[in-house]
Amino acid sequence: GENVEQHPSTLSVQEGDSAVIKCTYSDSASNYFPWYKQELGKRPQLIIDIRSNVGEKKDQRIAVTLNKTAKHFSLHITETQPEDSAVYFCAALPLSNQFYFGTGTSLTVIP
Amino acid sequence: EPEVTQTPSHQVTQMGQEVILRCVPISNHLYFYWYRQILGQKVEFLVSFYNNEISEKSEIFDDQFSVERPDGSNFTLKIRSTKLEDSAMYFCASSLQTGDFGYTFGSGTRLTVV
């Protein structure tokens, strides 16, 4: 099955700086890559996603890049704010209809 | 915006007891899922359900687990004889089609086995 790895596991940045989280996947058939933000005790919330036919997608301060050849995708948050502090999960969706999640990155934005 | 609703939000049960976690998927969705998240760990797939039968399940979903769609709106996860290691957050999700079409997570049920 698919295997998704995520780095780093923890990340601290100063408010206003950028944060980058990276994921790799193993199944070349995976074609959809969402990113979720999860606040403590709450459900994962979709923040951005990218499909395999696109290399980059941006939504205000958040962007995702995908390199299909290398099988990796990254989340970029610019101008970070304290409310960006949360756990972020990447995921991949192969031909089976189940998401495979990364192990999560705990992001702390220091005011 | 349509939501996936889960009840209860928190359930405490004695080890060995049966629990039923309930979910109301988005009304026009056809695919239903259960995921589990042990505290501090990643979200893990348990099972997917389509057309009144299990379409896929993970190795976590052993004989003590079962799912059911008892009526047109509810989707339940039953754990027959709970163990301490079943303590986790359980998320229900639903989607309109295969792939990501409107894939939506519920707010979760925190199960604590004592």
Short mmCIF file of C-alpha atoms in Angstrom, two decimals:
data_model
loop_
_atom_site.label_atom_id
_atom_site.label_comp_id
_atom_site.label_asym_id
_atom_site.label_seq_id
_atom_site.Cartn_x
_atom_site.Cartn_y
_atom_site.Cartn_z
CA GLY A 1 0.00 0.00 0.00
CA GLU A 2 0.83 3.66 0.00
CA ASN A 3 3.34 5.01 2.51
CA VAL A 4 3.44 8.70 3.34
CA GLU A 5 6.32 10.22 5.26
CA GLN A 6 6.26 13.73 6.66
CA HIS A 7 9.00 16.01 7.97
CA PRO A 8 9.67 17.71 10.26
CA SER A 9 7.65 16.39 13.17
CA THR A 10 7.91 19.72 14.97
CA LEU A 11 8.55 23.18 13.63
CA SER A 12 8.85 26.50 15.40
CA VAL A 13 8.97 29.77 13.50
CA GLN A 14 8.82 33.42 14.41
CA GLU A 15 5.66 35.25 13.53
CA GLY A 16 5.96 36.61 10.01
CA ASP A 17 8.44 33.99 8.86
CA SER A 18 7.66 31.18 6.43
CA ALA A 19 7.08 27.56 7.30
CA VAL A 20 7.66 24.61 5.00
CA ILE A 21 6.50 21.05 5.61
CA LYS A 22 7.49 18.22 3.29
CA CYS A 23 5.92 14.87 2.48
CA THR A 24 6.94 11.95 0.31
CA TYR A 25 4.75 9.17 -0.96
CA SER A 26 5.46 5.77 -2.45
CA ASP A 27 2.53 4.87 -4.72
CA SER A 28 2.91 6.50 -8.13
CA ALA A 29 -0.81 5.93 -8.71
CA SER A 30 -1.71 8.43 -5.98
CA ASN A 31 -3.36 11.39 -7.65
CA TYR A 32 -4.73 13.63 -4.93
CA PHE A 33 -2.79 15.24 -2.11
CA PRO A 34 -4.64 17.24 0.53
CA TRP A 35 -3.23 19.06 3.52
CA TYR A 36 -5.14 19.15 6.78
CA LYS A 37 -4.83 21.44 9.77
CA GLN A 38 -5.84 19.93 13.06
CA GLU A 39 -6.31 21.89 16.24
CA LEU A 40 -6.22 20.04 19.53
CA GLY A 41 -9.16 17.67 19.91
CA LYS A 42 -10.79 18.75 16.68
CA ARG A 43 -11.32 17.23 13.29
CA PRO A 44 -8.78 17.59 10.50
CA GLN A 45 -9.73 20.57 8.38
CA LEU A 46 -8.81 20.66 4.72
CA ILE A 47 -6.73 23.76 4.03
CA ILE A 48 -5.42 23.14 0.53
CA ASP A 49 -5.12 20.29 -1.92
CA ILE A 50 -3.44 19.50 -5.21
CA ARG A 51 -4.06 16.99 -7.93
CA SER A 52 -1.42 15.08 -9.77
CA ASN A 53 -1.82 17.05 -13.00
CA VAL A 54 -0.82 20.31 -11.30
CA GLY A 55 2.60 21.34 -10.02
CA GLU A 56 1.68 24.18 -7.74
CA LYS A 57 -1.39 25.71 -6.16
CA LYS A 58 -1.69 28.82 -4.05
CA ASP A 59 -4.39 30.19 -1.79
CA GLN A 60 -3.45 33.46 -0.12
CA ARG A 61 -0.66 32.67 2.37
CA ILE A 62 -0.74 28.94 1.72
CA ALA A 63 0.78 27.12 -1.24
CA VAL A 64 1.39 23.51 -2.12
CA THR A 65 3.91 22.17 -4.61
CA LEU A 66 4.00 18.70 -6.11
CA ASN A 67 6.86 16.89 -7.77
CA LYS A 68 5.41 13.71 -9.26
CA THR A 69 8.73 12.43 -10.52
CA ALA A 70 10.30 12.61 -7.09
CA LYS A 71 7.04 11.70 -5.36
CA HIS A 72 7.10 14.56 -2.94
CA PHE A 73 4.87 17.49 -2.12
CA SER A 74 5.26 20.41 0.22
CA LEU A 75 3.15 22.88 2.14
CA HIS A 76 4.36 26.47 2.30
CA ILE A 77 2.89 28.99 4.72
CA THR A 78 4.12 32.56 4.35
CA GLU A 79 3.78 35.44 6.80
CA THR A 80 2.91 33.03 9.60
CA GLN A 81 0.57 34.14 12.37
CA PRO A 82 0.02 32.70 15.86
CA GLU A 83 -3.31 31.24 14.73
CA ASP A 84 -1.42 29.07 12.25
CA SER A 85 -0.14 27.07 15.23
CA ALA A 86 -1.60 23.57 14.90
CA VAL A 87 -0.73 20.09 13.71
CA TYR A 88 -0.59 19.75 9.95
CA PHE A 89 -1.09 16.44 8.16
CA CYS A 90 -0.40 15.65 4.57
CA ALA A 91 -2.24 12.81 2.90
CA ALA A 92 -2.25 10.90 -0.35
CA LEU A 93 -5.13 9.22 -2.11
CA PRO A 94 -4.18 6.25 -4.28
CA LEU A 95 -6.56 4.23 -6.45
CA SER A 96 -8.12 2.71 -3.35
CA ASN A 97 -10.42 5.24 -1.78
CA GLN A 98 -8.67 5.56 1.55
CA PHE A 99 -6.44 8.38 2.60
CA TYR A 100 -2.95 7.63 3.82
CA PHE A 101 -1.84 10.28 6.25
CA GLY A 102 1.58 11.51 7.17
CA THR A 103 2.65 11.47 10.78
CA GLY A 104 1.94 15.15 11.30
CA THR A 105 3.94 18.31 11.93
CA SER A 106 3.33 20.34 15.04
CA LEU A 107 3.78 23.95 14.00
CA THR A 108 4.31 26.63 16.62
CA VAL A 109 4.35 30.26 15.56
CA ILE A 110 6.08 32.37 18.18
CA PRO A 111 4.66 35.88 18.53
CA GLU B 1 -22.16 24.04 4.50
CA PRO B 2 -23.16 20.38 4.90
CA GLU B 3 -21.53 18.58 7.80
CA VAL B 4 -20.83 15.06 8.95
CA THR B 5 -22.24 14.74 12.45
CA GLN B 6 -20.90 12.35 15.07
CA THR B 7 -22.32 11.38 18.43
CA PRO B 8 -21.38 11.24 21.21
CA SER B 9 -18.47 13.65 21.26
CA HIS B 10 -16.91 11.76 24.16
CA GLN B 11 -17.61 8.27 25.43
CA VAL B 12 -16.08 6.51 28.41
CA THR B 13 -16.49 2.77 28.64
CA GLN B 14 -15.24 -0.10 30.73
CA MET B 15 -12.80 -2.54 29.17
CA GLY B 16 -14.67 -5.46 27.65
CA GLN B 17 -17.85 -3.51 27.02
CA GLU B 18 -19.39 -2.94 23.63
CA VAL B 19 -19.62 0.57 22.21
CA ILE B 20 -21.42 1.98 19.23
CA LEU B 21 -20.21 5.19 17.66
CA ARG B 22 -22.71 6.99 15.51
CA CYS B 23 -22.33 9.14 12.43
CA VAL B 24 -24.71 10.95 10.15
CA PRO B 25 -22.96 11.45 6.80
CA ILE B 26 -23.81 14.20 4.36
CA SER B 27 -27.16 13.27 2.87
CA ASN B 28 -26.26 12.78 -0.79
CA HIS B 29 -22.92 11.11 -0.14
CA LEU B 30 -22.47 7.52 -1.16
CA TYR B 31 -19.19 6.48 0.44
CA PHE B 32 -18.61 6.29 4.16
CA TYR B 33 -15.47 5.82 6.19
CA TRP B 34 -14.15 5.42 9.69
CA TYR B 35 -10.71 6.60 10.74
CA ARG B 36 -8.97 6.39 14.08
CA GLN B 37 -6.42 8.69 15.69
CA ILE B 38 -4.62 7.58 18.82
CA LEU B 39 -3.58 10.58 20.88
CA GLY B 40 -0.54 12.27 19.39
CA GLN B 41 -0.42 9.98 16.38
CA LYS B 42 -1.54 10.17 12.77
CA VAL B 43 -5.01 9.53 11.47
CA GLU B 44 -5.37 5.88 10.37
CA PHE B 45 -7.90 4.38 8.02
CA LEU B 46 -10.19 1.71 9.44
CA VAL B 47 -12.86 0.92 6.88
CA SER B 48 -14.80 2.19 3.88
CA PHE B 49 -18.40 1.34 3.10
CA TYR B 50 -20.38 1.61 -0.13
CA ASN B 51 -23.63 0.17 -1.37
CA ASN B 52 -24.34 -1.41 2.01
CA GLU B 53 -21.15 -3.34 2.24
CA ILE B 54 -17.55 -2.92 3.27
CA SER B 55 -15.45 -1.98 0.26
CA GLU B 56 -12.10 -1.89 2.01
CA LYS B 57 -10.69 -2.36 5.49
CA SER B 58 -7.32 -2.04 7.15
CA GLU B 59 -5.50 -4.54 9.32
CA ILE B 60 -6.69 -2.56 12.34
CA PHE B 61 -10.29 -3.43 11.51
CA ASP B 62 -10.35 -6.91 13.00
CA ASP B 63 -13.23 -9.10 14.11
CA GLN B 64 -14.07 -6.93 17.08
CA PHE B 65 -15.10 -4.10 14.74
CA SER B 66 -18.19 -3.92 12.59
CA VAL B 67 -19.99 -1.22 10.66
CA GLU B 68 -23.59 -0.83 9.73
CA ARG B 69 -25.90 1.54 7.97
CA PRO B 70 -29.09 0.69 9.85
CA ASP B 71 -31.26 3.23 8.05
CA GLY B 72 -30.96 5.85 5.37
CA SER B 73 -29.04 8.34 7.46
CA ASN B 74 -26.91 6.72 10.16
CA PHE B 75 -23.58 4.96 9.82
CA THR B 76 -22.30 3.19 12.92
CA LEU B 77 -19.05 1.68 14.13
CA LYS B 78 -19.38 -1.03 16.75
CA ILE B 79 -16.52 -2.27 18.88
CA ARG B 80 -17.60 -5.53 20.46
CA SER B 81 -15.26 -5.92 23.40
CA THR B 82 -13.24 -2.80 23.99
CA LYS B 83 -9.60 -2.88 24.99
CA LEU B 84 -7.51 -0.15 26.54
CA GLU B 85 -5.69 0.35 23.25
CA ASP B 86 -8.97 1.19 21.53
CA SER B 87 -8.86 4.54 23.30
CA ALA B 88 -8.62 7.07 20.49
CA MET B 89 -10.46 9.70 18.53
CA TYR B 90 -12.69 8.10 15.93
CA PHE B 91 -13.54 10.13 12.86
CA CYS B 92 -16.31 9.37 10.44
CA ALA B 93 -16.08 10.73 6.90
CA SER B 94 -18.17 10.63 3.78
CA SER B 95 -17.73 11.45 0.12
CA LEU B 96 -19.92 11.78 -2.91
CA GLN B 97 -17.83 9.63 -5.19
CA THR B 98 -14.56 7.80 -5.17
CA GLY B 99 -11.66 10.15 -5.02
CA ASP B 100 -11.84 13.39 -3.15
CA PHE B 101 -15.24 14.67 -4.17
CA GLY B 102 -16.49 16.44 -1.10
CA TYR B 103 -14.56 14.18 1.25
CA THR B 104 -15.63 15.53 4.64
CA PHE B 105 -14.63 14.51 8.15
CA GLY B 106 -16.92 14.56 11.15
CA SER B 107 -15.93 16.25 14.38
CA GLY B 108 -14.94 12.97 15.98
CA THR B 109 -15.83 10.87 19.00
CA ARG B 110 -13.25 10.56 21.73
CA LEU B 111 -13.41 7.05 23.10
CA THR B 112 -11.80 6.40 26.44
CA VAL B 113 -11.58 2.80 27.63
CA VAL B 114 -10.91 2.41 31.34
#
